[in-house]
Amino acid sequence: RPGASQEDLQNALDWACGPGGADCSQLQPGGRCYQPNTLLTHASYAFNIFYQQNGNSDIACNFGSAGGLVKRDPSFGSCKFLASETSAAASSAMLGRAWTAMVAASLIALRLIV
């Protein structure tokens, strides 16, 4: 989301790649999406993976208000973001995690407010 702080992005990225269960292996050094090694590009990739794995719901895109939906494909170079069509099978298997995402996003938001 435009205007999201670096701290909010980092907290949400850490959650998405940790407890959120997003496969962030491509963000590791040598991975297809490691470069450019910026917080914004890494968070965008991780948020997209989580969103696709959790049924493409608005709740799975919030990340304590650090995330948001985009209309253009954010893929770049060899880093290809999943699209709804390519992740339908994965999202149906992980739909139950949407509730966890909603709770976690709320907790992140509360932590940022306190």
Tab-separated table of C-alpha atoms in Angstrom:
chain	number	residue	atom	x	y	z
A	1	ARG	CA	0.000	0.000	0.000
A	2	PRO	CA	1.367	3.413	-0.858
A	3	GLY	CA	2.399	5.144	2.329
A	4	ALA	CA	2.949	1.957	4.362
A	5	SER	CA	5.872	2.443	6.701
A	6	GLN	CA	9.028	0.353	6.435
A	7	GLU	CA	8.275	-1.054	9.888
A	8	ASP	CA	4.741	-2.095	8.881
A	9	LEU	CA	6.066	-3.733	5.700
A	10	GLN	CA	8.786	-5.606	7.596
A	11	ASN	CA	6.370	-6.829	10.284
A	12	ALA	CA	3.898	-8.027	7.666
A	13	LEU	CA	6.647	-9.644	5.554
A	14	ASP	CA	7.996	-11.471	8.608
A	15	TRP	CA	4.500	-12.713	9.419
A	16	ALA	CA	3.661	-13.760	5.839
A	17	CYS	CA	6.895	-15.742	5.455
A	18	GLY	CA	6.695	-17.164	8.986
A	19	PRO	CA	3.411	-17.946	10.734
A	20	GLY	CA	1.432	-17.061	7.589
A	21	GLY	CA	3.026	-19.953	5.714
A	22	ALA	CA	3.781	-18.171	2.430
A	23	ASP	CA	6.489	-19.919	0.415
A	24	CYS	CA	9.142	-17.205	0.421
A	25	SER	CA	11.954	-19.445	-0.803
A	26	GLN	CA	12.308	-17.386	-4.000
A	27	LEU	CA	13.179	-14.347	-1.848
A	28	GLN	CA	16.336	-15.997	-0.521
A	29	PRO	CA	19.749	-15.098	-2.028
A	30	GLY	CA	19.962	-16.831	-5.403
A	31	GLY	CA	16.165	-17.095	-5.688
A	32	ARG	CA	14.321	-15.781	-8.756
A	33	CYS	CA	12.815	-12.896	-6.765
A	34	TYR	CA	15.726	-11.947	-4.515
A	35	GLN	CA	16.848	-9.052	-6.732
A	36	PRO	CA	16.142	-6.262	-6.365
A	37	ASN	CA	16.785	-6.850	-2.685
A	38	THR	CA	14.346	-4.255	-1.365
A	39	LEU	CA	11.751	-4.474	1.353
A	40	LEU	CA	8.999	-3.334	-1.006
A	41	THR	CA	9.680	-5.932	-3.719
A	42	HIS	CA	10.101	-8.750	-1.195
A	43	ALA	CA	6.927	-7.762	0.667
A	44	SER	CA	4.988	-7.528	-2.611
A	45	TYR	CA	6.027	-11.032	-3.609
A	46	ALA	CA	5.315	-12.539	-0.175
A	47	PHE	CA	1.948	-10.793	0.116
A	48	ASN	CA	0.956	-12.061	-3.326
A	49	ILE	CA	1.934	-15.641	-2.481
A	50	PHE	CA	-0.071	-15.497	0.744
A	51	TYR	CA	-3.038	-13.908	-1.043
A	52	GLN	CA	-3.060	-16.570	-3.757
A	53	GLN	CA	-2.691	-19.412	-1.242
A	54	ASN	CA	-5.623	-18.133	0.796
A	55	GLY	CA	-8.441	-17.805	-1.667
A	56	ASN	CA	-7.815	-14.327	-3.103
A	57	SER	CA	-9.922	-12.721	-0.405
A	58	ASP	CA	-9.681	-9.095	0.659
A	59	ILE	CA	-8.816	-10.273	4.164
A	60	ALA	CA	-5.793	-12.167	2.812
A	61	CYS	CA	-4.479	-8.962	1.268
A	62	ASN	CA	-4.617	-6.503	4.141
A	63	PHE	CA	-1.482	-7.218	6.203
A	64	GLY	CA	-2.335	-4.686	8.887
A	65	SER	CA	-3.091	-2.136	6.152
A	66	ALA	CA	0.379	-2.579	4.617
A	67	GLY	CA	-0.988	-4.515	1.618
A	68	GLY	CA	-3.498	-3.805	-1.106
A	69	LEU	CA	-4.797	-5.100	-4.406
A	70	VAL	CA	-3.182	-3.985	-7.638
A	71	LYS	CA	-4.577	-4.101	-11.146
A	72	ARG	CA	-1.333	-4.668	-13.028
A	73	ASP	CA	0.921	-7.696	-12.909
A	74	PRO	CA	3.806	-6.829	-10.563
A	75	SER	CA	6.072	-9.527	-12.057
A	76	PHE	CA	9.529	-8.380	-13.086
A	77	GLY	CA	12.428	-10.078	-14.867
A	78	SER	CA	12.519	-13.753	-13.921
A	79	CYS	CA	10.310	-13.117	-10.862
A	80	LYS	CA	6.820	-14.168	-11.854
A	81	PHE	CA	3.965	-13.483	-9.453
A	82	LEU	CA	1.172	-16.024	-9.220
A	83	ALA	CA	-2.155	-15.032	-10.721
A	84	SER	CA	-5.581	-16.217	-9.658
A	85	GLU	CA	-5.820	-18.662	-12.544
A	86	THR	CA	-2.501	-20.336	-11.711
A	87	SER	CA	-3.229	-20.757	-8.043
A	88	ALA	CA	-6.824	-21.998	-7.976
A	89	ALA	CA	-5.853	-25.511	-6.894
A	90	ALA	CA	-3.496	-24.290	-4.190
A	91	SER	CA	-5.974	-21.776	-2.839
A	92	SER	CA	-8.772	-24.318	-2.499
A	93	ALA	CA	-6.493	-26.550	-0.422
A	94	MET	CA	-5.533	-23.675	1.894
A	95	LEU	CA	-8.813	-21.786	2.204
A	96	GLY	CA	-9.068	-22.553	5.916
A	97	ARG	CA	-6.035	-20.350	6.549
A	98	ALA	CA	-8.008	-17.237	5.585
A	99	TRP	CA	-9.420	-17.096	9.108
A	100	THR	CA	-5.883	-17.227	10.521
A	101	ALA	CA	-4.899	-14.427	8.158
A	102	MET	CA	-7.766	-12.262	9.311
A	103	VAL	CA	-6.917	-12.789	12.969
A	104	ALA	CA	-3.216	-12.194	12.376
A	105	ALA	CA	-3.857	-9.045	10.337
A	106	SER	CA	-6.037	-7.756	13.163
A	107	LEU	CA	-3.337	-8.546	15.713
A	108	ILE	CA	-0.711	-6.801	13.598
A	109	ALA	CA	-2.964	-3.773	13.280
A	110	LEU	CA	-3.615	-3.714	17.025
A	111	ARG	CA	0.082	-4.044	17.769
A	112	LEU	CA	0.818	-1.106	15.507
A	113	ILE	CA	-1.836	1.040	17.189
A	114	VAL	CA	-0.730	0.279	20.758
